[in-house]
Coordinates of C-alpha atoms in Angstrom, one line a residue:
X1 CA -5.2 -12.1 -25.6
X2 CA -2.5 -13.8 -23.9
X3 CA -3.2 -13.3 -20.0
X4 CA -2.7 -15.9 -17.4
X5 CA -3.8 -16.1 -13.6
X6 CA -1.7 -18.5 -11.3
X7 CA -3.8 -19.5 -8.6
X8 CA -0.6 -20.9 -6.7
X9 CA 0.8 -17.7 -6.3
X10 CA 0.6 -15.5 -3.5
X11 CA 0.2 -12.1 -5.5
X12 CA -4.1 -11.6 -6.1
X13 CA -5.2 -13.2 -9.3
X14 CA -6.0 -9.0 -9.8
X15 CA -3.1 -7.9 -9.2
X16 CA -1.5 -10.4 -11.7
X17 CA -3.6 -9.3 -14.7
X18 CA -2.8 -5.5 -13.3
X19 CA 0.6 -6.0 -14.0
X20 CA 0.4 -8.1 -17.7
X21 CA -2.0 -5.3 -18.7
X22 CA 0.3 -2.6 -17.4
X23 CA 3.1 -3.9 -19.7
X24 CA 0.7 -4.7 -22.6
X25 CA -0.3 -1.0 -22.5
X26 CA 3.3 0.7 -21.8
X27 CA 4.6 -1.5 -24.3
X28 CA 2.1 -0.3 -27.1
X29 CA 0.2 -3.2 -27.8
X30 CA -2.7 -1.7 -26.5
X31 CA -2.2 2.3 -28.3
X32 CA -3.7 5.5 -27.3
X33 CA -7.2 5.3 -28.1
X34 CA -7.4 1.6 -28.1
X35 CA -10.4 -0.5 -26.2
X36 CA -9.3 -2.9 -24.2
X37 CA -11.0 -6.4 -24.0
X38 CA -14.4 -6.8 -22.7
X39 CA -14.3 -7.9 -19.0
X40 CA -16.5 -11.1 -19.4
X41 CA -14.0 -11.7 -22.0
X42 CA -11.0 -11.2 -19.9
X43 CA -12.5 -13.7 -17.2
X44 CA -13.8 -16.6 -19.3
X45 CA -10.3 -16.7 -20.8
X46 CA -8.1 -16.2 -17.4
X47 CA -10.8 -18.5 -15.3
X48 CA -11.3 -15.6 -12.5
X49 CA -14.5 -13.6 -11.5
X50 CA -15.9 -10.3 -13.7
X51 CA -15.2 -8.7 -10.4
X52 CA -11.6 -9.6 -10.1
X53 CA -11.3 -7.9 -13.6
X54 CA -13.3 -5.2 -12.4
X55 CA -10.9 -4.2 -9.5
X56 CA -8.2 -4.4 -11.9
X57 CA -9.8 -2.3 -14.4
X58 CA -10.5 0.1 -11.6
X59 CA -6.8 0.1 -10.6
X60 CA -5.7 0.7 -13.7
X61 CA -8.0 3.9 -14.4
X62 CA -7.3 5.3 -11.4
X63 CA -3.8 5.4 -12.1
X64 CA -4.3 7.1 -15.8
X65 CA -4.0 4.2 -18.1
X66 CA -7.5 3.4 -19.2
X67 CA -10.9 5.4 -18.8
X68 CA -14.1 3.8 -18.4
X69 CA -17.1 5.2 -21.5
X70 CA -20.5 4.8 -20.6
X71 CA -21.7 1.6 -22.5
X72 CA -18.8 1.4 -24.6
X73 CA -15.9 0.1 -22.4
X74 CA -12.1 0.9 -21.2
X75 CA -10.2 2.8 -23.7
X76 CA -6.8 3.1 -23.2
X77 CA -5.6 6.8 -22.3
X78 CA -1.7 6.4 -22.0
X79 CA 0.2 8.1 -23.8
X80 CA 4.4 7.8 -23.5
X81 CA 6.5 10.0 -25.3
X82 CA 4.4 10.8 -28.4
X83 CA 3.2 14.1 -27.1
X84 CA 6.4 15.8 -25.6
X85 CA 7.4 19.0 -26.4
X86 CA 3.7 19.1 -28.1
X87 CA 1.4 21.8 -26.8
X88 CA -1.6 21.0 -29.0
X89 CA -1.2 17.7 -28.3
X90 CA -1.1 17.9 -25.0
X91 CA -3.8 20.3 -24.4
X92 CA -6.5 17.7 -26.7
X93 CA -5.2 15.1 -23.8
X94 CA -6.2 17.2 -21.0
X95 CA -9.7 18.3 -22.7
X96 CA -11.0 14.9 -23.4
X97 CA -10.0 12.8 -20.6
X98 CA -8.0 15.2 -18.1
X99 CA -10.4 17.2 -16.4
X100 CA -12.4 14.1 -15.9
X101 CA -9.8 11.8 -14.3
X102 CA -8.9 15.1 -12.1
X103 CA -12.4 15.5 -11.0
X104 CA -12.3 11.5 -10.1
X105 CA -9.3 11.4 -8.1
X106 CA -9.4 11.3 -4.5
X107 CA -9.2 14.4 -2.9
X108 CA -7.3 14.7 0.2
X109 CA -9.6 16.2 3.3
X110 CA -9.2 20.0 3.0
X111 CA -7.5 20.0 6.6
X112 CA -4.6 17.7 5.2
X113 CA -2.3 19.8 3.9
X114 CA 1.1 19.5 3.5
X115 CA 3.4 20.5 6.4
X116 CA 0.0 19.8 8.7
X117 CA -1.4 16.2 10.0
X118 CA -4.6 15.4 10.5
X119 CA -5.0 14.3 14.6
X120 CA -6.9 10.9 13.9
X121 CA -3.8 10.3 11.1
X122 CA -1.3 10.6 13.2
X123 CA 0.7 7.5 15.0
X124 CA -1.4 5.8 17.8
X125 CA 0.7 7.7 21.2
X126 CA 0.6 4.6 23.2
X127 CA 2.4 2.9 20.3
X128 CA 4.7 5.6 20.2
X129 CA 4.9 5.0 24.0
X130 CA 5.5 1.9 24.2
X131 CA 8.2 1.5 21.4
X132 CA 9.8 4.4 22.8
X133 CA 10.3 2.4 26.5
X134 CA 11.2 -0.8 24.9
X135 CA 14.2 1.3 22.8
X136 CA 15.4 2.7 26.3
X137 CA 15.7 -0.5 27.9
X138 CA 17.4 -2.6 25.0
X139 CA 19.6 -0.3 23.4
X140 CA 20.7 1.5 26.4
X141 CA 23.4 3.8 26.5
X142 CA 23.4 3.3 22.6
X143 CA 21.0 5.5 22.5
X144 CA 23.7 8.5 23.5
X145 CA 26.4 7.5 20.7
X146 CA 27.2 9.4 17.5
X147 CA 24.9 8.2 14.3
X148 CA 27.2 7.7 10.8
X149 CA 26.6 10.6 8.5
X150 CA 24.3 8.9 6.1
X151 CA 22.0 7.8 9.2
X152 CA 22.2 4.3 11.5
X153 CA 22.7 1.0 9.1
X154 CA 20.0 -0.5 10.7
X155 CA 17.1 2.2 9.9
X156 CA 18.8 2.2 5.9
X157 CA 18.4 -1.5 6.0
X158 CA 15.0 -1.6 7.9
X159 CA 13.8 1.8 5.2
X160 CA 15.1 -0.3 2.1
X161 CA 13.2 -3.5 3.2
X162 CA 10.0 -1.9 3.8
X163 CA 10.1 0.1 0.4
X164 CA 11.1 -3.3 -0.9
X165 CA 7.8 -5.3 0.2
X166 CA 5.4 -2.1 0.3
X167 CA 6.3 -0.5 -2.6
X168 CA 7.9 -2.2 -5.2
X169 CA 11.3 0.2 -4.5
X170 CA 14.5 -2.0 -4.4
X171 CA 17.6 -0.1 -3.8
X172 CA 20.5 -1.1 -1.4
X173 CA 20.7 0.8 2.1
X174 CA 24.0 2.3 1.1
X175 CA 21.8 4.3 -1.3
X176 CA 19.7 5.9 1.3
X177 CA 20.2 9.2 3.5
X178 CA 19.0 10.0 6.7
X179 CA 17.9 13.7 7.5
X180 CA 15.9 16.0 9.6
X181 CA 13.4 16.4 7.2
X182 CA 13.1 17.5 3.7
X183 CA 14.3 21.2 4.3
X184 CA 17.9 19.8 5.4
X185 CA 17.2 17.3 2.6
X186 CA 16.8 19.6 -0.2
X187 CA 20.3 22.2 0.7
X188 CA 22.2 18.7 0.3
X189 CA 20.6 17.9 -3.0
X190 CA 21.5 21.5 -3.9
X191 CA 25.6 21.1 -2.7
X192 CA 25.2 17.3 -4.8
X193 CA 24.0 18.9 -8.2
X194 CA 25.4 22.5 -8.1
X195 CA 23.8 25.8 -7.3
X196 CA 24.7 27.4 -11.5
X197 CA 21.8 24.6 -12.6
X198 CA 18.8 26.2 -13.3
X199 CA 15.6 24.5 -11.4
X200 CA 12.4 23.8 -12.5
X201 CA 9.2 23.4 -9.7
X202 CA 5.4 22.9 -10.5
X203 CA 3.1 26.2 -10.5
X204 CA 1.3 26.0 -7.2
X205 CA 3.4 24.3 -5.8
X206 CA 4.3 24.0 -1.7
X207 CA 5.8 27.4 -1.3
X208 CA 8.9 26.8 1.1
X209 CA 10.5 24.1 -1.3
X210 CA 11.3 27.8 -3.8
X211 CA 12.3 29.5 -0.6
X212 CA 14.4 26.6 0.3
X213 CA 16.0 26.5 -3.5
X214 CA 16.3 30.1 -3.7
X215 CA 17.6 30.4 0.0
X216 CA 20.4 27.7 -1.1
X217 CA 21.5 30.5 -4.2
X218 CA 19.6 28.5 -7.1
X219 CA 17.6 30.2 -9.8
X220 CA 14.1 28.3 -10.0
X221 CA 11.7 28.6 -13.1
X222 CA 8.0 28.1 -12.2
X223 CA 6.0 25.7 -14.9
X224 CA 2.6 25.9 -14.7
X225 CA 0.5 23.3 -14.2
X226 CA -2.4 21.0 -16.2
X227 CA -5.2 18.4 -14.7
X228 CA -2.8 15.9 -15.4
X229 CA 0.7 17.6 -14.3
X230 CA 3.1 20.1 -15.9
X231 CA 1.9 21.4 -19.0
X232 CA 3.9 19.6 -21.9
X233 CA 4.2 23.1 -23.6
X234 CA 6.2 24.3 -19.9
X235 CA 8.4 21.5 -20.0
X236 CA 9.7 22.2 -23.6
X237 CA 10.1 25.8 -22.9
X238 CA 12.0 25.2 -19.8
X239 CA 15.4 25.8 -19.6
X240 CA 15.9 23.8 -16.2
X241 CA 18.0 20.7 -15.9
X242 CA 16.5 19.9 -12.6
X243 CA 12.9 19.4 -12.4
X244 CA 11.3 19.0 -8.5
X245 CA 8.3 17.2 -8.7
X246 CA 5.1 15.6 -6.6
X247 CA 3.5 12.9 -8.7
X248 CA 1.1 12.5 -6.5
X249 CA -1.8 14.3 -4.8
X250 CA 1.0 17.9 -5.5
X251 CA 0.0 20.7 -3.2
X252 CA -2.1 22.5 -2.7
X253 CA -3.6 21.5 -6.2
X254 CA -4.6 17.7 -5.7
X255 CA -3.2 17.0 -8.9
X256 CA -1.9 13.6 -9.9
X257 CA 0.1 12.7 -12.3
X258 CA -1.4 10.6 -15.1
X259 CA 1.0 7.3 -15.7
X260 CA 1.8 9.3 -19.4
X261 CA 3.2 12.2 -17.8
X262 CA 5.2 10.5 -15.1
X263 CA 7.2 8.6 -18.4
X264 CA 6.9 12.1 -20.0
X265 CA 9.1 13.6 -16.9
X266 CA 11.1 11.2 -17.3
X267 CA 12.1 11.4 -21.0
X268 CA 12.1 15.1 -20.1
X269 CA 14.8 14.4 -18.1
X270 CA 16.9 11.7 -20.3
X271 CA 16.6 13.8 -23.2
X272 CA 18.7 16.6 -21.5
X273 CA 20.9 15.0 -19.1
X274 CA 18.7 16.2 -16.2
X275 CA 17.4 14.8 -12.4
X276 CA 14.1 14.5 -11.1
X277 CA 13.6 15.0 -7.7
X278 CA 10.6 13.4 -7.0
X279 CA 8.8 14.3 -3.5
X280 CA 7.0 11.9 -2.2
X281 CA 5.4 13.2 1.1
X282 CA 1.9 11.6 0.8
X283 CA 1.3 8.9 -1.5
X284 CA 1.4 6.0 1.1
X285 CA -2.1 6.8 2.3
X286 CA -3.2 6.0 -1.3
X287 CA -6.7 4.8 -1.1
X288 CA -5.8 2.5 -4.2
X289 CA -5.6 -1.0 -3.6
X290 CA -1.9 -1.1 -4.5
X291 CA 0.9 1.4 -3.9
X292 CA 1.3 4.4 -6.2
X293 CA 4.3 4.1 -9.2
X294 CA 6.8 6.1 -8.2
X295 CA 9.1 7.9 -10.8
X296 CA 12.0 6.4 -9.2
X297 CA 10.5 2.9 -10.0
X298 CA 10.0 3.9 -13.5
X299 CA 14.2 4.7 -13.6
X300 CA 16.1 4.0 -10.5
X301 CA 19.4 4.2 -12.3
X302 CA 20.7 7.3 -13.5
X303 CA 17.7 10.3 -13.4
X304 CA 15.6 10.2 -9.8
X305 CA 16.4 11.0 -6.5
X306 CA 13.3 10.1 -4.5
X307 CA 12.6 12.1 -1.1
X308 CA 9.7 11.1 1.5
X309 CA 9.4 12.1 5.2
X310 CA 7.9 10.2 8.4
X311 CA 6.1 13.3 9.7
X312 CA 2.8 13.0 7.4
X313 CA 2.6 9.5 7.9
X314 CA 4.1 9.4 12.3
X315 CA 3.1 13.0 13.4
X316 CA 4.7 16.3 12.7
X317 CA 6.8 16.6 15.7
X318 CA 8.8 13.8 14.0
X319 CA 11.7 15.8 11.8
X320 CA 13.0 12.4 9.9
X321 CA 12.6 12.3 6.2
X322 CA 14.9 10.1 3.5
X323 CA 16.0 9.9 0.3
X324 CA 17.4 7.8 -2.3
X325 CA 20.2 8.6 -4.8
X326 CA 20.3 6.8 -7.9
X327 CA 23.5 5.0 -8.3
X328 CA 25.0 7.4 -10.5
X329 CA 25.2 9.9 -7.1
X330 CA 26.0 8.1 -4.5
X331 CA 29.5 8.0 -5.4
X332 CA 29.6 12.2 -5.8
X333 CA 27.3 12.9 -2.7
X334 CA 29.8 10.7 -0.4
X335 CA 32.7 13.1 -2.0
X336 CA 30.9 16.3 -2.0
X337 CA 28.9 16.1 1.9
X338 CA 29.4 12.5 3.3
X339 CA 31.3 14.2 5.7
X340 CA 28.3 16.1 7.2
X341 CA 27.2 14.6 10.8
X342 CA 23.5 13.5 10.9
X343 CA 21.2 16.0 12.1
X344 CA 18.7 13.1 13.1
X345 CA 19.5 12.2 17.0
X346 CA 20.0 8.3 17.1
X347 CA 17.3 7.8 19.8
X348 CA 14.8 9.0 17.5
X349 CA 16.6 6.6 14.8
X350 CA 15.9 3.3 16.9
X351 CA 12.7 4.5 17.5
X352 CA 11.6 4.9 14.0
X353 CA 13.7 1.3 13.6
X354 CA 11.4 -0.3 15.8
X355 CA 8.2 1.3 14.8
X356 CA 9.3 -0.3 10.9
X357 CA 10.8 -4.1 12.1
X358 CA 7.8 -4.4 14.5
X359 CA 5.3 -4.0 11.8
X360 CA 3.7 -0.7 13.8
X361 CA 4.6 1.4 10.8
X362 CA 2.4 -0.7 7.6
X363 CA -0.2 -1.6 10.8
X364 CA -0.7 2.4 10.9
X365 CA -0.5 3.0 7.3
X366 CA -2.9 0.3 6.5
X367 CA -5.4 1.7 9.2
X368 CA -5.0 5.1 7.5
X369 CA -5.9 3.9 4.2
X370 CA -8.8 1.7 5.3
X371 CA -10.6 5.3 7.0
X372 CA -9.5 7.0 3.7
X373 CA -11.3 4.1 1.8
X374 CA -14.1 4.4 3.9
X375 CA -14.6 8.5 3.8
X376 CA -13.9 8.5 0.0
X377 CA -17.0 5.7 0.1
X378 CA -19.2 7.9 2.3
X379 CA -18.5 10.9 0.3
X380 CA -19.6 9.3 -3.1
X381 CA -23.1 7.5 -1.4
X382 CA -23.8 11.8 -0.2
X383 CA -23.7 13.0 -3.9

């Protein structure tokens, strides 16, 4: 065991063995099936607490790589491309450690569904209020001039900065596009890739993103899904080239998608030249003590355009959303429908500027998560 804990750093001596155990696992020193080290082991080597490992143990089962056994340990559950295209294989996955990891999974409150906030989730009004007012009076007639196609520089730089400290996301602001929410979102994806490619959604899934596909002239194949995400056995059938996905907390299922089948989606996708459009809408409020991995972390270069929208975490009267083209795009969106105006007015695009530089933004989403934390807590002492 090779793991280290720099107590100079900033980063959490948890989150540091998080992320040496991460790669140890993805990178197969620790296989499928494997038990991973004691945790009184892992702290008298590192010189931390048994309950610093602890929270990183927890972190990573939650997340799909390793599942606690009563009196036995952490085994190691991830799996990367060794079951794909496997049906039996995937189906012995999902019986011995799916349905469980489903089960433990925070469940969103039945009221939060997507395309619906919950009142107490929503952004504070007199923060709106106020940011609102200070906009007016120091941008001033600003407020009335035409925003650039792709959205205002300064809300792309603000967005890529706050994906950059938040989530782990770097990408440059050229690479993101403003839009008036994912509908208008998802008819330019369709105009970027092409309406003859076949594509592929999860089955449930949110019913409007088919209507939107189909209403755009695409053909969309339905792939049904497992406790873990699509069924390995779909996605080898599948004829698709583009698959639309929600990695996390997909609706109206709850499902998440175990770190094995996010890499699985995207080898799906390699292997056939595909995209992944990976829609984002709710994993911010992640009750996990660090952000969710998002598919376009996993491969930011050639396969994943990632899509999110400010009205789950703001309030539903606010039609912004974003997405992020991988490099390989950008080029053929700005050719194809950079010449589109923004459909996003630009007062609404220094608000949501302000709300992000002043801090208002993670203060909210940090609030949110702490009351998620807190029913999750209560709802575990009732059983």
């Amino acid at each position: 065991m090779r793991y280290t804990v720099d107590k100079n750093k900033a980063e959490s001596a948890y989150m540091q063995l998080y992320e040496q155990m991460r790669e140890d696992i993805t990178g197969g020193l620790y296989p499928y099936g494997s038990r991973m080290p004691s945790k009184r082991t892992v702290a008298q080597e590192t010189g931390v607490s048994v309950i610093t490992v602890e929270h990183t143990y927890a972190i990573l089962s939650d997340e799909g790589y390793i599942e606690p056994r009563e009196r036995s340990g952490f085994y190691v559950i991830y799996r990367d491309a060794d079951f794909f295209g496997s049906a039996g294989a995937s189906a012995s996955v999902a019986s011995s450690s799916g349905n469980k990891m489903a089960g433990d999974r925070w469940k969103a409150p039945q009221n939060l569904t997507r395309g619906r906030s919950r009142t107490d989730e929503q952004m504070p009004y007199g923060v709106m209020a106020r940011t609102m007012r200070r906009v007016l009076s120091f941008r001033g007639e600003k407020v009335l001039e035409r925003s650039p196609s792709g959205g205002l520089p300064g809300l792309r730089s603000a967005i890529a900065a706050y994906l950059g400290r938040a989530r782990g996301i770097r990408v440059l602001p050229e690479q993101i596009i403003i839009g008036s929410g994912s509908e208008y979102l998802y008819s330019l994806i369709v105009q970027v890739l092409g309406r003859d490619r076949i594509f592929a959604l999860e089955d449930p899934s949110y019913e409007k993103i088919r209507r939107m596909y189909e209403v755009n002239g695409v053909h969309c194949e339905m792939l049904k899904m497992g406790p873990e995400g699509i069924l390995s056995s779909e996605l080898k059938r599948s004829k698709a080239s583009v698959l639309h996905v929600t990695p996390y907390n997909s609706y109206p299922s709850g499902v998440t998608a175990a770190a094995s089948k996010r890499r699985e989606y995207i080898n799906w996708a390699t292997s056939r030249g595909g995209t992944i459009i990976e829609d984002d809408f709710d994993s911010e409020f992640t009750v996990s003590s660090k952000p969710e991995d998002t598919l376009f972390s996993l491969e930011p270069e050639q396969t994943v355009i990632y899509m999110n929208t400010f009205t789950q975490t703001i309030g539903p009267s606010v039609r912004i959303g974003y997405m992020i083209l991988p490099l390989r795009i950008t080029e053929v969106f700005r050719e194809k429908v950079g010449f589109y105006s923004s459909t996003v007015p630009t007062f609404e695009q220094y608000v949501l500027t302000e709300l992000i530089e002043s801090g208002e933004f993670e203060r909210h989403i940090n609030r949110v998560r702490r009351n998620r934390r807190r029913w999750e807590h209560n709802g575990r002492e009732e059983k």
